[in-house]
mmCIF file with all atom_site columns, C-alpha atoms and ligand atoms in Angstrom:
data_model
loop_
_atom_site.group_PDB
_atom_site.id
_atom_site.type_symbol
_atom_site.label_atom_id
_atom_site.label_alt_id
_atom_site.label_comp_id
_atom_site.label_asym_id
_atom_site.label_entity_id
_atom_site.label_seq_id
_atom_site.pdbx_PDB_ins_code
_atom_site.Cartn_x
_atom_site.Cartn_y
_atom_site.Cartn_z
_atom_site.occupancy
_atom_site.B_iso_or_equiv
_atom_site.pdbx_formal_charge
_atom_site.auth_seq_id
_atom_site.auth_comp_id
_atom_site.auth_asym_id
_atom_site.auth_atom_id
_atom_site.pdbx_PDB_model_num
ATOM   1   C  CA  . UNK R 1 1   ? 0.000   0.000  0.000   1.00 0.00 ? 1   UNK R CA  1
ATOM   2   C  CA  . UNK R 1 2   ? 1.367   3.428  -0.779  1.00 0.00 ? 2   UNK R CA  1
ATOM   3   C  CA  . UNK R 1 3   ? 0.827   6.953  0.071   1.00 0.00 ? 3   UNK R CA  1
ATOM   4   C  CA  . UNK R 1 4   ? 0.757   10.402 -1.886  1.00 0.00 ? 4   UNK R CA  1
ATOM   5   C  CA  . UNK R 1 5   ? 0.723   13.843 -0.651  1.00 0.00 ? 5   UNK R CA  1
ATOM   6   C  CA  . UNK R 1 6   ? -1.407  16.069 -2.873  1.00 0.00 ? 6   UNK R CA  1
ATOM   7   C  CA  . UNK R 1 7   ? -0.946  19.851 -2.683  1.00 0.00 ? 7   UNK R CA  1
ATOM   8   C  CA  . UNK R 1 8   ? -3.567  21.929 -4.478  1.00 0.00 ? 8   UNK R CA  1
ATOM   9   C  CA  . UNK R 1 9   ? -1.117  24.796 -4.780  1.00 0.00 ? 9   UNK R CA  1
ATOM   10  C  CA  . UNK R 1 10  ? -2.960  28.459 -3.658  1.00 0.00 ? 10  UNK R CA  1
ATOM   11  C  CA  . UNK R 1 11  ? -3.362  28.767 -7.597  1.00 0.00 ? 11  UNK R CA  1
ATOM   12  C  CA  . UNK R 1 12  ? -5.704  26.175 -7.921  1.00 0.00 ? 12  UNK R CA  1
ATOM   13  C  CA  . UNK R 1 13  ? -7.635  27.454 -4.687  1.00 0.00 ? 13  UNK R CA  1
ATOM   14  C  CA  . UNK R 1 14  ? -7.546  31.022 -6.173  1.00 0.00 ? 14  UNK R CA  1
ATOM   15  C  CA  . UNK R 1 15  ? -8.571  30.310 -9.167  1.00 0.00 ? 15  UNK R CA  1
ATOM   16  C  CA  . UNK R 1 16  ? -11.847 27.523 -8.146  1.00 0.00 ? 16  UNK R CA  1
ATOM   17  C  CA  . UNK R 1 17  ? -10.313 24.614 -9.109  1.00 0.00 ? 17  UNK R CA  1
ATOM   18  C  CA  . UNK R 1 18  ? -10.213 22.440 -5.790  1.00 0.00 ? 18  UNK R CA  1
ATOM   19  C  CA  . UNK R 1 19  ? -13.598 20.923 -6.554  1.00 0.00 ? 19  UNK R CA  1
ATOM   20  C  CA  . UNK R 1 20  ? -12.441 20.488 -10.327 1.00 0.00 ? 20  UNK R CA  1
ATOM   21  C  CA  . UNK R 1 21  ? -9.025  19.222 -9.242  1.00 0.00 ? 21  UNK R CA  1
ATOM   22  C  CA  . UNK R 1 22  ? -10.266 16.534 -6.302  1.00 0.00 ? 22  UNK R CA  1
ATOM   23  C  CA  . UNK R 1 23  ? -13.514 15.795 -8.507  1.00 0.00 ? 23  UNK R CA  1
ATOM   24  C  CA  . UNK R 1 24  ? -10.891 14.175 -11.309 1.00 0.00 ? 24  UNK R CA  1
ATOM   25  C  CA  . UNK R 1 25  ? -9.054  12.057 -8.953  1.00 0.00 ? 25  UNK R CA  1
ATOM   26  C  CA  . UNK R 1 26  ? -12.240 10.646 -7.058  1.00 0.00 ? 26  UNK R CA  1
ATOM   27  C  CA  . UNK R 1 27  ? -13.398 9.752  -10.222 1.00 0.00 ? 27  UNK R CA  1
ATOM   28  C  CA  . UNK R 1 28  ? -10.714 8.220  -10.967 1.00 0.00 ? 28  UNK R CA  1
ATOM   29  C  CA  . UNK R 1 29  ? -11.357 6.009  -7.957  1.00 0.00 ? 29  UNK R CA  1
ATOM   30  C  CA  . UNK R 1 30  ? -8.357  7.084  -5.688  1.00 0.00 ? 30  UNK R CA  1
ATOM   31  C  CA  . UNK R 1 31  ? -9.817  7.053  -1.997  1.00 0.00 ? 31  UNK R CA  1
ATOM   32  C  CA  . UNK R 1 32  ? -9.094  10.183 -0.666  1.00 0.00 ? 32  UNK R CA  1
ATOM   33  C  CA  . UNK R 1 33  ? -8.171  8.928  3.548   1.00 0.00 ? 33  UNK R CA  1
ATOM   34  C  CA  . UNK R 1 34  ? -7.015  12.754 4.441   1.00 0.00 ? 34  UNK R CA  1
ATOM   35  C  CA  . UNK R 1 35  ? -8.052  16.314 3.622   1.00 0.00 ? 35  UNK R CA  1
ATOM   36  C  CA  . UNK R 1 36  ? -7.717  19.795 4.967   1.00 0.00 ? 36  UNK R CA  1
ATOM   37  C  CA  . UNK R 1 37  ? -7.220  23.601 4.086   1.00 0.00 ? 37  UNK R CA  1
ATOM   38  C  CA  . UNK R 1 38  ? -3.411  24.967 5.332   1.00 0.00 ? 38  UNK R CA  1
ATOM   39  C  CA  . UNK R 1 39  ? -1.889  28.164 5.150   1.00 0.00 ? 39  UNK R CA  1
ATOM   40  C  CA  . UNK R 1 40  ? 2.110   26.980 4.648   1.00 0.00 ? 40  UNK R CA  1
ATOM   41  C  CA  . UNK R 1 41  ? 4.464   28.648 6.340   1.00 0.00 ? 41  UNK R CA  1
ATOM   42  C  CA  . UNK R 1 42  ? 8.141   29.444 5.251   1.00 0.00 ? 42  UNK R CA  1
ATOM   43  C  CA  . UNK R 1 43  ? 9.598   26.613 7.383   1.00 0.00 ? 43  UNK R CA  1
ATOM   44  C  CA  . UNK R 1 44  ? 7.122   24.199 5.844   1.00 0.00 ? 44  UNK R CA  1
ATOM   45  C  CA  . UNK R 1 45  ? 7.757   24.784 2.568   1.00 0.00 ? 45  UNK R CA  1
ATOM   46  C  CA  . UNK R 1 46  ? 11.615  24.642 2.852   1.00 0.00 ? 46  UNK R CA  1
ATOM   47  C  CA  . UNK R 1 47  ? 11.050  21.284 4.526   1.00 0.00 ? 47  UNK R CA  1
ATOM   48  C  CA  . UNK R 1 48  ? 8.725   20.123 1.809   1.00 0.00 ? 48  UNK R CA  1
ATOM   49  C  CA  . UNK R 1 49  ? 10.749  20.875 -0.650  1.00 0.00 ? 49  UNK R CA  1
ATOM   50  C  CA  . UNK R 1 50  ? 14.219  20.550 0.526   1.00 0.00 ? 50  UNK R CA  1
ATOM   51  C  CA  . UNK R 1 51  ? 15.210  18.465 -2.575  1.00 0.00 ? 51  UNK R CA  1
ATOM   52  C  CA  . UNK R 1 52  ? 15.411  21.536 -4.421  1.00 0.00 ? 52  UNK R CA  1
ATOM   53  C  CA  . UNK R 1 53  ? 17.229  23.994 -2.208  1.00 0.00 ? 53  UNK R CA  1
ATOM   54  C  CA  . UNK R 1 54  ? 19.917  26.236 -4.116  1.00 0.00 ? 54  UNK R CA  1
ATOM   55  C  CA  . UNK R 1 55  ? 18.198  25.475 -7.308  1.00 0.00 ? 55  UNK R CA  1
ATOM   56  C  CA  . UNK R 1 56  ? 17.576  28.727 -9.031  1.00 0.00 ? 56  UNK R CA  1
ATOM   57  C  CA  . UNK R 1 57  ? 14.013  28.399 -9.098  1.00 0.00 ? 57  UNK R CA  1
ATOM   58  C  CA  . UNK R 1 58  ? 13.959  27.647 -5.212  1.00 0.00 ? 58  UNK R CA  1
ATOM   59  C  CA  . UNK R 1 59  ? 13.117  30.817 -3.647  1.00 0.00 ? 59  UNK R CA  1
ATOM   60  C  CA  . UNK R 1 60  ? 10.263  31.875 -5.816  1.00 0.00 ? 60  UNK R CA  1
ATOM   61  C  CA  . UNK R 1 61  ? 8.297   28.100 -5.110  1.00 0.00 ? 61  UNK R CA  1
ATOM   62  C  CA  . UNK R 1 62  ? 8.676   28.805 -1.545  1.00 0.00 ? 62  UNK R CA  1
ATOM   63  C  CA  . UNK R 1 63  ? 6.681   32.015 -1.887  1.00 0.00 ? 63  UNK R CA  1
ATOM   64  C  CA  . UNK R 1 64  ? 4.499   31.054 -4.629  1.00 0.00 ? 64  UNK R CA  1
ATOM   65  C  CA  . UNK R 1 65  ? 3.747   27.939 -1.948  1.00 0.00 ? 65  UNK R CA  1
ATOM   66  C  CA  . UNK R 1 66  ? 3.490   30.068 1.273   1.00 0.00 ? 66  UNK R CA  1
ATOM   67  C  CA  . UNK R 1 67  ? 1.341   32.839 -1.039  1.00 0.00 ? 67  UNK R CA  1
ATOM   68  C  CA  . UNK R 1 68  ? -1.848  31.738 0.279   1.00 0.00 ? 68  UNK R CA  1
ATOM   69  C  CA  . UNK R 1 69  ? -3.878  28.438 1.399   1.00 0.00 ? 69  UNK R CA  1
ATOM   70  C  CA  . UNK R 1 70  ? -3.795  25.142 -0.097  1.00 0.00 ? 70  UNK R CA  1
ATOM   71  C  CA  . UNK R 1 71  ? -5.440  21.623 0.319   1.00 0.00 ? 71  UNK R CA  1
ATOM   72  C  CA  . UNK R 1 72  ? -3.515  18.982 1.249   1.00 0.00 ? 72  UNK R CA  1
ATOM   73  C  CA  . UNK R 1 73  ? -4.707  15.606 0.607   1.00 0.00 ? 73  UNK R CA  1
ATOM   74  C  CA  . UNK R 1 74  ? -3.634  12.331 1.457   1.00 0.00 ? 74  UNK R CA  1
ATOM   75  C  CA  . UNK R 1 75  ? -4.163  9.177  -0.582  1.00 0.00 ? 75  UNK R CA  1
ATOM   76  C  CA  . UNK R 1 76  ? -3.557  5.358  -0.011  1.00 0.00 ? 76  UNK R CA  1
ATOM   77  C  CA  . UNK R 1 77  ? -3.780  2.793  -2.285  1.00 0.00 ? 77  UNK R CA  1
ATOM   78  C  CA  . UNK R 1 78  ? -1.695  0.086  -4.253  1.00 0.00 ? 78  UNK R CA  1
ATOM   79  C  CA  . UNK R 1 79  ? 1.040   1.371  -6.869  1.00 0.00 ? 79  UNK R CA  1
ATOM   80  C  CA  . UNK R 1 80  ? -1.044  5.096  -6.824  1.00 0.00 ? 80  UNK R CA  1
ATOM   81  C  CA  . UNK R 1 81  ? 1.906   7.527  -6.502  1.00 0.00 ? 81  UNK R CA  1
ATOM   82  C  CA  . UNK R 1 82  ? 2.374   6.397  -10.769 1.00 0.00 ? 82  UNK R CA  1
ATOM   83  C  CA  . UNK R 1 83  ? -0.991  6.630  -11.048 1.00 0.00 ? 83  UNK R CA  1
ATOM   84  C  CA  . UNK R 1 84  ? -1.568  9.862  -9.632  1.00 0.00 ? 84  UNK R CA  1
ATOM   85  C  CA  . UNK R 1 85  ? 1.632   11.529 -11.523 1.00 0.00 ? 85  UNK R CA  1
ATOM   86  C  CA  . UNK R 1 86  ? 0.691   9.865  -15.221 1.00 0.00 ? 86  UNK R CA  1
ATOM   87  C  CA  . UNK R 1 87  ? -3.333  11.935 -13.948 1.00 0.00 ? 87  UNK R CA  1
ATOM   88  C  CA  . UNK R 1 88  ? -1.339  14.776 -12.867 1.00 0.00 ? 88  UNK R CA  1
ATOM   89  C  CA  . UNK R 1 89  ? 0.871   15.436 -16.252 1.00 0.00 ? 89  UNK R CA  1
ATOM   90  C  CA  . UNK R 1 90  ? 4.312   16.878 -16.883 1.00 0.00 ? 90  UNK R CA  1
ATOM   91  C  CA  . UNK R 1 91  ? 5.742   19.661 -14.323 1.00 0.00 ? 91  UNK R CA  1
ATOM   92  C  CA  . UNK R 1 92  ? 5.927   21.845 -16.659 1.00 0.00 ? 92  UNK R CA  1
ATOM   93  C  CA  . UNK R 1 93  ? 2.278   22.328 -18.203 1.00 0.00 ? 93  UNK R CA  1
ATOM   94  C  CA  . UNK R 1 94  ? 3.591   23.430 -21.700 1.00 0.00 ? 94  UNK R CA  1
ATOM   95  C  CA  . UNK R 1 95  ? 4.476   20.020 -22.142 1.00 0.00 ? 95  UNK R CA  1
ATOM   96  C  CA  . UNK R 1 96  ? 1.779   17.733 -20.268 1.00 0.00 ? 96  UNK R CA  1
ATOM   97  C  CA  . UNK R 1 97  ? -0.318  16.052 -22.557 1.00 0.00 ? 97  UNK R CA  1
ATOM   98  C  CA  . UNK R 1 98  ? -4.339  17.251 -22.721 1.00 0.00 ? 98  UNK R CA  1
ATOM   99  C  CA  . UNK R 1 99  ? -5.995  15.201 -20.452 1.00 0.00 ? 99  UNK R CA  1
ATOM   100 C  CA  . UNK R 1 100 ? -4.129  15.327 -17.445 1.00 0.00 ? 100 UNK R CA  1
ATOM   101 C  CA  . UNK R 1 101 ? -4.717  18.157 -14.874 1.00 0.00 ? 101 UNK R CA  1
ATOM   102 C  CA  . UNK R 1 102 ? -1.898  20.246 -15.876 1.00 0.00 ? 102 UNK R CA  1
ATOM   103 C  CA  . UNK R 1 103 ? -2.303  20.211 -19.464 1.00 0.00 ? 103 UNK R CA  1
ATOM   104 C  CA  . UNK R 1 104 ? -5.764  21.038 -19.158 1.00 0.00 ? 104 UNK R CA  1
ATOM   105 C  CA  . UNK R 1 105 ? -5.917  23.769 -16.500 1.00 0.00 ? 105 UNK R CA  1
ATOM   106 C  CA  . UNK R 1 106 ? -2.054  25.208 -16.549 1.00 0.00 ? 106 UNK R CA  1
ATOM   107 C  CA  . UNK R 1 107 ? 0.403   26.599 -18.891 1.00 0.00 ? 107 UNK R CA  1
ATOM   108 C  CA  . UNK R 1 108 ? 3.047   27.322 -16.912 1.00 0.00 ? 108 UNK R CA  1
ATOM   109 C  CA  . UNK R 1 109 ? 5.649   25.979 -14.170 1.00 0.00 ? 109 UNK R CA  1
ATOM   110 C  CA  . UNK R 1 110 ? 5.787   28.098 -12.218 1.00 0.00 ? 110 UNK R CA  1
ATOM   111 C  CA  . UNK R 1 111 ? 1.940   27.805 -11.671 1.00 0.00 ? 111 UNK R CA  1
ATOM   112 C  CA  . UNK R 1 112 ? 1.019   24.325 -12.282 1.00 0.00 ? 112 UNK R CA  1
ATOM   113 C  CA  . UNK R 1 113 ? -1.970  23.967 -10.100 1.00 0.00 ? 113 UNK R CA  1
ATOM   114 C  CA  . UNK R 1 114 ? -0.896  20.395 -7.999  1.00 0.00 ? 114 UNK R CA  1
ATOM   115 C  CA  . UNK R 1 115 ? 1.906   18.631 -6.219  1.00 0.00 ? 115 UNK R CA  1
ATOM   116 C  CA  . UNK R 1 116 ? 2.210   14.438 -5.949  1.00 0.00 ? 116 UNK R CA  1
ATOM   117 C  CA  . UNK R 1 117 ? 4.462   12.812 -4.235  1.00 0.00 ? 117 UNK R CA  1
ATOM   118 C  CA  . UNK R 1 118 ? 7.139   11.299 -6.519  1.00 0.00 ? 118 UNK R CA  1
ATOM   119 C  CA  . UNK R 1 119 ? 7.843   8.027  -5.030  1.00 0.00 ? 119 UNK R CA  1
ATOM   120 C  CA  . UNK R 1 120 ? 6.975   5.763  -2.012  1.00 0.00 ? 120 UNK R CA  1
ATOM   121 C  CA  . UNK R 1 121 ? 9.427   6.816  0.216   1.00 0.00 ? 121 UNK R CA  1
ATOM   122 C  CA  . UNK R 1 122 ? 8.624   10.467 -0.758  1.00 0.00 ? 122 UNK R CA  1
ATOM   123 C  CA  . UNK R 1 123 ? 5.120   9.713  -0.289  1.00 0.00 ? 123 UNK R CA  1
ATOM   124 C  CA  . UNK R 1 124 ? 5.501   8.438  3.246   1.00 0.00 ? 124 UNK R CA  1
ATOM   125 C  CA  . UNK R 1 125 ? 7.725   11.389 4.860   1.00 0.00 ? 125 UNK R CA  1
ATOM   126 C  CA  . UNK R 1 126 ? 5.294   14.391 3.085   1.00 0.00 ? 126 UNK R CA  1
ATOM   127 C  CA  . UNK R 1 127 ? 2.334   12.959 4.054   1.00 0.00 ? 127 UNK R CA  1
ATOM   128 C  CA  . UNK R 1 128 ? 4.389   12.812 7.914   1.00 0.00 ? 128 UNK R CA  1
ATOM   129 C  CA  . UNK R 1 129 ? 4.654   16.094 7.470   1.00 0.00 ? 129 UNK R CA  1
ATOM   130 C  CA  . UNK R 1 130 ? 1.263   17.432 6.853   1.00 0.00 ? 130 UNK R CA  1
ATOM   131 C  CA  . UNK R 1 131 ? -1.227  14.934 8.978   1.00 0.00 ? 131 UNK R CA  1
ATOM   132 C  CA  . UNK R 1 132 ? -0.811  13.845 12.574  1.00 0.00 ? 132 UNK R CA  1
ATOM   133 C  CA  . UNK R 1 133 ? -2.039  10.178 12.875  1.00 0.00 ? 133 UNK R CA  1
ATOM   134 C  CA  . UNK R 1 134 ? -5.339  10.683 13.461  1.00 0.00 ? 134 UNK R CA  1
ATOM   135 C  CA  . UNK R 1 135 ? -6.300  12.847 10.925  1.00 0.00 ? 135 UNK R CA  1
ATOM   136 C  CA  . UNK R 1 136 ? -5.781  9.774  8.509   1.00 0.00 ? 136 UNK R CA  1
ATOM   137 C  CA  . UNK R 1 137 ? -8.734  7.413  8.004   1.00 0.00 ? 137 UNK R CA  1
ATOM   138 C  CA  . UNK R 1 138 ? -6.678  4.912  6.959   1.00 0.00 ? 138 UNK R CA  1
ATOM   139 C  CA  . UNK R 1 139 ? -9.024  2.100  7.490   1.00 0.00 ? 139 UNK R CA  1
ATOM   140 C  CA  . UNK R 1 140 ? -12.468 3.427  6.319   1.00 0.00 ? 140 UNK R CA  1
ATOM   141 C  CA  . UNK R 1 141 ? -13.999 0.951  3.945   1.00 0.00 ? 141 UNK R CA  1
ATOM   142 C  CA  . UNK R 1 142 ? -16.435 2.281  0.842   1.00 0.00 ? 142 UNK R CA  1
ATOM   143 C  CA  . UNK R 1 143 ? -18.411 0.144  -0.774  1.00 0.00 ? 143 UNK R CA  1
ATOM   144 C  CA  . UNK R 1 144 ? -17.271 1.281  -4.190  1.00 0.00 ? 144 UNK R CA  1
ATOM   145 C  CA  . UNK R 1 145 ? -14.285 -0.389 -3.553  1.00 0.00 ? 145 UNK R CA  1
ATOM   146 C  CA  . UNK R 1 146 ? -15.476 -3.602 -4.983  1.00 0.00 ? 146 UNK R CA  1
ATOM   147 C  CA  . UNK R 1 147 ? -16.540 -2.166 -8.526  1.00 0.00 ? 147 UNK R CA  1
ATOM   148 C  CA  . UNK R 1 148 ? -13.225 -0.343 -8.325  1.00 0.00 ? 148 UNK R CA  1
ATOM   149 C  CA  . UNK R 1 149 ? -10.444 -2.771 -7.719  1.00 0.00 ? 149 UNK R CA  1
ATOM   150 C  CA  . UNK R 1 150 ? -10.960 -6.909 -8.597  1.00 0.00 ? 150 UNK R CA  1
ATOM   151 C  CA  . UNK R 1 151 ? -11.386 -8.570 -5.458  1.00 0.00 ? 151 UNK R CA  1
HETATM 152 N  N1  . LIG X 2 .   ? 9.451   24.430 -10.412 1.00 0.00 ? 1   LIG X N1  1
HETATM 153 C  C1  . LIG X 2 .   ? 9.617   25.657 -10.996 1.00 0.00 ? 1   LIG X C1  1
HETATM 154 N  N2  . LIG X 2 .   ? 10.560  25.798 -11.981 1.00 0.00 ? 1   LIG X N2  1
HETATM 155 C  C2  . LIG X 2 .   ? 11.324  24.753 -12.406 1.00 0.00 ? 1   LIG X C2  1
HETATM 156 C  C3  . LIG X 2 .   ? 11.139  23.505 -11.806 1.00 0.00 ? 1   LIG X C3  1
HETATM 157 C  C4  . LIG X 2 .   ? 10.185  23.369 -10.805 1.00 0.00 ? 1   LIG X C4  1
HETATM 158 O  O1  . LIG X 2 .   ? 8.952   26.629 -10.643 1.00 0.00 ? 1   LIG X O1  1
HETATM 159 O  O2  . LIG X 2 .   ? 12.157  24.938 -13.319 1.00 0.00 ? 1   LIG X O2  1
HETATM 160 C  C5  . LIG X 2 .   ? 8.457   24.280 -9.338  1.00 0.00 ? 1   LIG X C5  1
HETATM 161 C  C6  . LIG X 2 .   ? 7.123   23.711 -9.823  1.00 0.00 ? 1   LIG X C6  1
HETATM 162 O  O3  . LIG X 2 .   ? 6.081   24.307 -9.053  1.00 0.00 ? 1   LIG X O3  1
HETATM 163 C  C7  . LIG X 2 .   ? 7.253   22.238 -9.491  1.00 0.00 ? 1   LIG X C7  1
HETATM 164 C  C8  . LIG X 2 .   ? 8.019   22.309 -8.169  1.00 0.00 ? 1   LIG X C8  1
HETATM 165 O  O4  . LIG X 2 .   ? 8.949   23.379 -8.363  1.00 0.00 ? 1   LIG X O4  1
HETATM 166 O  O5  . LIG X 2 .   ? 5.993   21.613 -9.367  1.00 0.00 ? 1   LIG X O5  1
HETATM 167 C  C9  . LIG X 2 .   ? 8.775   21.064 -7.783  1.00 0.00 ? 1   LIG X C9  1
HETATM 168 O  O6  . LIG X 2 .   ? 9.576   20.642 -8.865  1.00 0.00 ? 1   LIG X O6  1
HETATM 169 P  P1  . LIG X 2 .   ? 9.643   19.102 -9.277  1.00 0.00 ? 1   LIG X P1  1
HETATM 170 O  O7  . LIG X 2 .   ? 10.745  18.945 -10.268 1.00 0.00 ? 1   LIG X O7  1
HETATM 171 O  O8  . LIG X 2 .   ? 9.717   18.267 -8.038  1.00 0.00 ? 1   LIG X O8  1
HETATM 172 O  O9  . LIG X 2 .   ? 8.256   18.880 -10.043 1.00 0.00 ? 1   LIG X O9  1
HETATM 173 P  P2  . LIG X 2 .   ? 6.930   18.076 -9.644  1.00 0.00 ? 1   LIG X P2  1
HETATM 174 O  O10 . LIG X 2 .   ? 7.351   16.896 -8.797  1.00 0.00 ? 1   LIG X O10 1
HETATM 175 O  O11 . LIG X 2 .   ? 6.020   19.032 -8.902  1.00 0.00 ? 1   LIG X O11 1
HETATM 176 O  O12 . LIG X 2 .   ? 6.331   17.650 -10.950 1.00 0.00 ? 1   LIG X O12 1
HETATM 177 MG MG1 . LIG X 2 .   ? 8.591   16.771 -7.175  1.00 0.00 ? 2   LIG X MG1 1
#
């Protein structure tokens, strides 16, 4: 079982597109097992995104990220954080393909709507970072599941 942090970035809460954004990936079937509205601060978003410290574009995500709320998401499921990336399209929305959320509602990096985790391991320390134990339903059951995934 894996988990993925989602970050609709303040763009996409700016601009109306939470309900469009989360609406796609329930659809898709991903169960959603955390959600909540967060203001980041500075020392968040460094720690999110420490990967990229001293890259060039560094200090202008931190205060595109901290520029106003977001909604982070968690979301478990087998082999997802692929699943959720291929859904989510190319960083750089110029170049995701039409049909994925940032091909059809960015165009360009520097606002491209959504962040997902990039790999288990990532997966498991951001969503650590944003959701204390008990704020994950880890174990709810919906009875979807069964017309979702083959039993
Ligand atoms: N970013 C940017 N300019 C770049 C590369 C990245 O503004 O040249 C921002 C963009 O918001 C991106 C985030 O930094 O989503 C993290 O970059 P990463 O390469 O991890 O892309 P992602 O995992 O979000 O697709
Ligand atoms: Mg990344």
């Amino acid at each position: 079982m894996e988990r993925s942090l989602i970050i609709l970035k303040p763009d996409a809460v700016q601009r109306g597109l939470v309900g469009t954004i989360v609406g796609r990936l329930e659809q898709r079937g991903l169960k959603i097992i955390g959600m909540k509205l967060v203001h980041m601060d500075e020392a968040l978003a460094r720690k999110h995104y420490a990967e990229h410290e001293g890259k060039p574009f560094f200090p202008g995500l931190v205060s595109y990220i901290t520029s106003g709320p977001v909604v982070v998401m968690a979301i478990a499921g087998d082999n997802i954080i692929e699943m959720i990336r291929t859904t989510v399209g190319a960083t750089n929305p110029a170049k995701a393909a039409p049909g994925t959320i940032r091909g059809d509602y960015a165009v360009t990096i520097g606002r491209n709507l959504i962040h997902a985790s990039d790999k288990p391991e990532s997966g498991e320390r951001e969503v650590q970072n944003f959701f204390d134990a008990h704020e994950l339903l880890e174990n709810f059951n919906r009875d979807t599941d069964r017309w979702i995934f083959e039993q």
